Amino acid sequence: MTKNLKIDFAHNQSAHCENGVVSNLMKHNGFDISEPMVFGIGSGLLFSYLPFLKVNYAPVFTYRSMPGFIFNKFAKRTGIKMKREKFKNPKLAKARLDQNLAKNNPVGLQVGVYNLVYFPDEYRFHFNAHNMVVYGKQGDRYLISDPVMEEVTSLTEKELEKVRFAKGAFAPKGHMYYPISFPEKLELETAIVKGIKQTARDMTAPVPIVGVKAMRWVAKNIRKWPKKLGPKKANHYLGQIVRMQEEIGTGGGGFRYIYAAFLQEASAMLNNPKLMKLSKEMTSIGDAWRDFAVDASRIYKNRNAESNGYEDVAVQLEALADREEQFFKTLKKTV
Amino acid sequence: MKKEEVPQDESNLASANFREMVYAVDDDGKYTTSLSTGWNPKKIALDNAIKEIEERIANAKKRVLNNETSPIEYYMEVHKMDLPVLASYVGMWQWRVKRHFKPSVFKRLNQKTLKKYADVFEISIEQLKSIDDEES
């Protein structure tokens, strides 16, 4: 491999890493696909509550689907073939990366955040579902397009190996992925409908840990937390809800707004004005999620004080569940 | 959220000199993107999480000095890890790592096992054995 290799790759910042990597890789291959389009077709929107799984000593709440899911679904629904590789041996992982770069092929990588040196310290947790594109190498530094960053950056060989082989939940195991073949024309219309149908189905599923049912379960537990856990732990849990909602790169009811942007784009593509109306409603739901975060933060601002705000935020969360239930039932019928 | 409502609060993002991208609607109701320097409710949540970790570190340190736990637990907290994450990094069962928290067991650990921990924490075995040098 030559010492200096830089693939002509356009870095576009995105709100969320996985969408961003997919969107940027698509653009690189000549398909102008926006971040919200990837998110919508890949059925990225979700709500899920996993009280048995603890991260940073608090249960897991998530506002989007499992890592890797968006790309898989997006590829399947648009007819793109993807190549994915995981590795046991870091040397082999590096060799395969170098081969791809030498072939002028930028690749997506799943990485851990804890050792990502260009992130602010405060954001470096053991979170292993971050995504980036590697688009070249200069000397011993890999050129990195991290979609949540404003500008491109770089990592040394050692630094990159560390984040590719981070350990713990969702360990990336060197996970590398890239598209290998494309259909002549992307069938976006059918893909959009499939994506919407699945999101609507999942959000209204009769399962306690996903969708609106999970939101109601969280609301129920929020009421119990102050007594059951004491104010300190209860506040820690509540903070976790907001941190997951406002995970880096998704600022402010983030995923709901990305979904609203998707519906707006889909409305034009499918020539369906009803989706435009629903986009507005989703924006308003996103705003309500933000209000929820503001009120929750008022409670945990004073970490150790007794507080009776829990009832209020539980009620807000239930109202959100009702709205989203109504929303997704309508959406299902619209496409 | 309207574009002009995109929060521009002070946050820890500034230390790395970047802003995050968010989706918001413009005056015509069309979606567009905008950059945000941060948002207070999020900053408070993050600050609290950091404080929580600092308390855990201080507490672990105290317990090491009282001979109630081994320095492994202290360094685990310093690295924002919990038991499953540390066990995964050193490649041992959780119960085994937990056993190594016992000062009496820790004292008898062989060099090979100590090195595994030291490598994960990126310190020397000497540093692993004492926490006094690590004033933070």
Tab-separated table of C-alpha atoms in Angstrom, chain B:
chain	number	residue	atom	x	y	z
B	1	MET	CA	-38.799	22.470	16.549
B	2	LYS	CA	-38.324	25.605	14.516
B	3	LYS	CA	-34.915	26.470	13.205
B	4	GLU	CA	-34.612	29.542	15.420
B	5	GLU	CA	-35.448	27.385	18.461
B	6	VAL	CA	-32.433	25.108	17.979
B	7	PRO	CA	-30.697	25.362	21.355
B	8	GLN	CA	-27.344	27.106	21.526
B	9	ASP	CA	-26.494	26.447	25.167
B	10	GLU	CA	-23.043	26.025	26.555
B	11	SER	CA	-21.932	22.385	26.674
B	12	ASN	CA	-18.977	20.022	26.889
B	13	LEU	CA	-18.917	19.819	23.102
B	14	ALA	CA	-16.979	23.072	23.059
B	15	SER	CA	-13.916	21.328	24.527
B	16	ALA	CA	-13.624	19.306	21.302
B	17	ASN	CA	-14.592	22.272	19.238
B	18	PHE	CA	-17.620	20.857	17.489
B	19	ARG	CA	-21.348	21.348	17.221
B	20	GLU	CA	-23.949	18.714	16.599
B	21	MET	CA	-26.391	18.655	13.751
B	22	VAL	CA	-30.131	18.683	14.334
B	23	TYR	CA	-33.231	18.657	12.158
B	24	ALA	CA	-35.619	21.576	12.418
B	25	VAL	CA	-38.261	23.294	10.288
B	26	ASP	CA	-37.717	26.613	8.532
B	27	ASP	CA	-40.233	29.453	8.114
B	28	ASP	CA	-41.968	27.654	5.242
B	29	GLY	CA	-42.420	24.497	7.319
B	30	LYS	CA	-39.760	22.679	5.366
B	31	TYR	CA	-37.232	20.453	7.153
B	32	THR	CA	-33.666	21.618	7.166
B	33	THR	CA	-30.602	21.045	9.320
B	34	SER	CA	-28.920	23.334	11.775
B	35	LEU	CA	-25.975	23.177	14.163
B	36	SER	CA	-26.368	23.239	17.922
B	37	THR	CA	-23.689	24.038	20.508
B	38	GLY	CA	-25.589	22.109	23.179
B	39	TRP	CA	-28.727	21.955	25.260
B	40	ASN	CA	-29.050	22.477	29.012
B	41	PRO	CA	-31.279	19.504	29.969
B	42	LYS	CA	-28.776	17.255	28.253
B	43	LYS	CA	-25.788	18.959	29.845
B	44	ILE	CA	-27.272	18.553	33.321
B	45	ALA	CA	-27.890	14.843	32.687
B	46	LEU	CA	-24.342	14.380	31.461
B	47	ASP	CA	-22.828	16.419	34.319
B	48	ASN	CA	-24.757	14.302	36.812
B	49	ALA	CA	-23.540	11.104	35.204
B	50	ILE	CA	-19.953	12.377	35.443
B	51	LYS	CA	-20.431	13.371	39.101
B	52	GLU	CA	-21.828	9.934	39.793
B	53	ILE	CA	-18.688	8.352	38.349
B	54	GLU	CA	-16.441	10.675	40.361
B	55	GLU	CA	-18.256	9.605	43.514
B	56	ARG	CA	-17.851	5.969	42.598
B	57	ILE	CA	-14.111	6.520	42.095
B	58	ALA	CA	-13.727	8.336	45.420
B	59	ASN	CA	-15.671	5.629	47.172
B	60	ALA	CA	-13.612	2.845	45.614
B	61	LYS	CA	-10.419	4.642	46.615
B	62	LYS	CA	-11.576	4.881	50.202
B	63	ARG	CA	-12.387	1.201	50.249
B	64	VAL	CA	-9.004	0.281	48.826
B	65	LEU	CA	-7.287	2.314	51.540
B	66	ASN	CA	-9.474	0.574	54.144
B	67	ASN	CA	-8.442	-2.775	52.687
B	68	GLU	CA	-12.040	-3.565	51.747
B	69	THR	CA	-11.401	-3.996	48.047
B	70	SER	CA	-8.453	-4.309	45.680
B	71	PRO	CA	-7.095	-1.563	43.400
B	72	ILE	CA	-8.667	-3.424	40.465
B	73	GLU	CA	-12.075	-2.122	41.444
B	74	TYR	CA	-10.681	1.387	41.785
B	75	TYR	CA	-9.109	1.344	38.318
B	76	MET	CA	-12.277	-0.174	36.902
B	77	GLU	CA	-14.195	2.877	38.139
B	78	VAL	CA	-11.503	5.257	36.860
B	79	HIS	CA	-12.033	3.768	33.415
B	80	LYS	CA	-15.826	4.188	33.645
B	81	MET	CA	-16.220	0.430	33.499
B	82	ASP	CA	-18.553	-1.921	35.281
B	83	LEU	CA	-17.980	-5.595	36.032
B	84	PRO	CA	-19.261	-6.990	32.696
B	85	VAL	CA	-17.159	-4.515	30.690
B	86	LEU	CA	-13.976	-5.171	32.702
B	87	ALA	CA	-14.480	-8.955	32.548
B	88	SER	CA	-14.875	-8.688	28.807
B	89	TYR	CA	-11.664	-6.633	28.442
B	90	VAL	CA	-9.520	-9.009	30.515
B	91	GLY	CA	-11.207	-12.071	29.037
B	92	MET	CA	-12.242	-13.664	32.354
B	93	TRP	CA	-15.536	-14.680	33.902
B	94	GLN	CA	-17.240	-11.980	35.949
B	95	TRP	CA	-17.150	-14.051	39.130
B	96	ARG	CA	-13.402	-14.398	38.759
B	97	VAL	CA	-12.878	-10.662	38.366
B	98	LYS	CA	-15.132	-10.080	41.336
B	99	ARG	CA	-13.023	-12.490	43.365
B	100	HIS	CA	-9.949	-10.451	42.446
B	101	PHE	CA	-11.567	-7.485	44.202
B	102	LYS	CA	-10.850	-9.255	47.485
B	103	PRO	CA	-7.598	-7.804	48.884
B	104	SER	CA	-6.486	-11.217	50.160
B	105	VAL	CA	-6.978	-12.807	46.735
B	106	PHE	CA	-5.447	-9.821	44.937
B	107	LYS	CA	-2.244	-10.149	46.990
B	108	ARG	CA	-1.763	-13.682	45.764
B	109	LEU	CA	-2.362	-13.006	42.045
B	110	ASN	CA	0.434	-14.124	39.739
B	111	GLN	CA	2.300	-11.771	37.405
B	112	LYS	CA	0.436	-13.004	34.344
B	113	THR	CA	-2.974	-12.167	35.735
B	114	LEU	CA	-1.779	-8.846	37.112
B	115	LYS	CA	-0.369	-7.978	33.713
B	116	LYS	CA	-3.730	-8.593	32.069
B	117	TYR	CA	-5.308	-5.993	34.307
B	118	ALA	CA	-2.389	-3.593	34.022
B	119	ASP	CA	-2.535	-3.781	30.216
B	120	VAL	CA	-6.244	-3.037	30.116
B	121	PHE	CA	-5.771	-0.047	32.424
B	122	GLU	CA	-2.617	0.958	30.536
B	123	ILE	CA	-0.479	1.133	33.673
B	124	SER	CA	2.449	-0.856	35.064
B	125	ILE	CA	2.001	-3.722	37.500
B	126	GLU	CA	3.615	-1.519	40.150
B	127	GLN	CA	0.991	1.150	39.597
B	128	LEU	CA	-1.742	-1.460	39.697
B	129	LYS	CA	-0.603	-2.592	43.122
B	130	SER	CA	-0.819	0.852	44.674
B	131	ILE	CA	-3.259	3.618	44.018
B	132	ASP	CA	-1.341	6.356	45.840
B	133	ASP	CA	0.431	7.643	42.715
B	134	GLU	CA	-2.830	8.109	40.906
B	135	GLU	CA	-3.993	11.409	42.393
B	136	SER	CA	-6.901	12.585	40.315
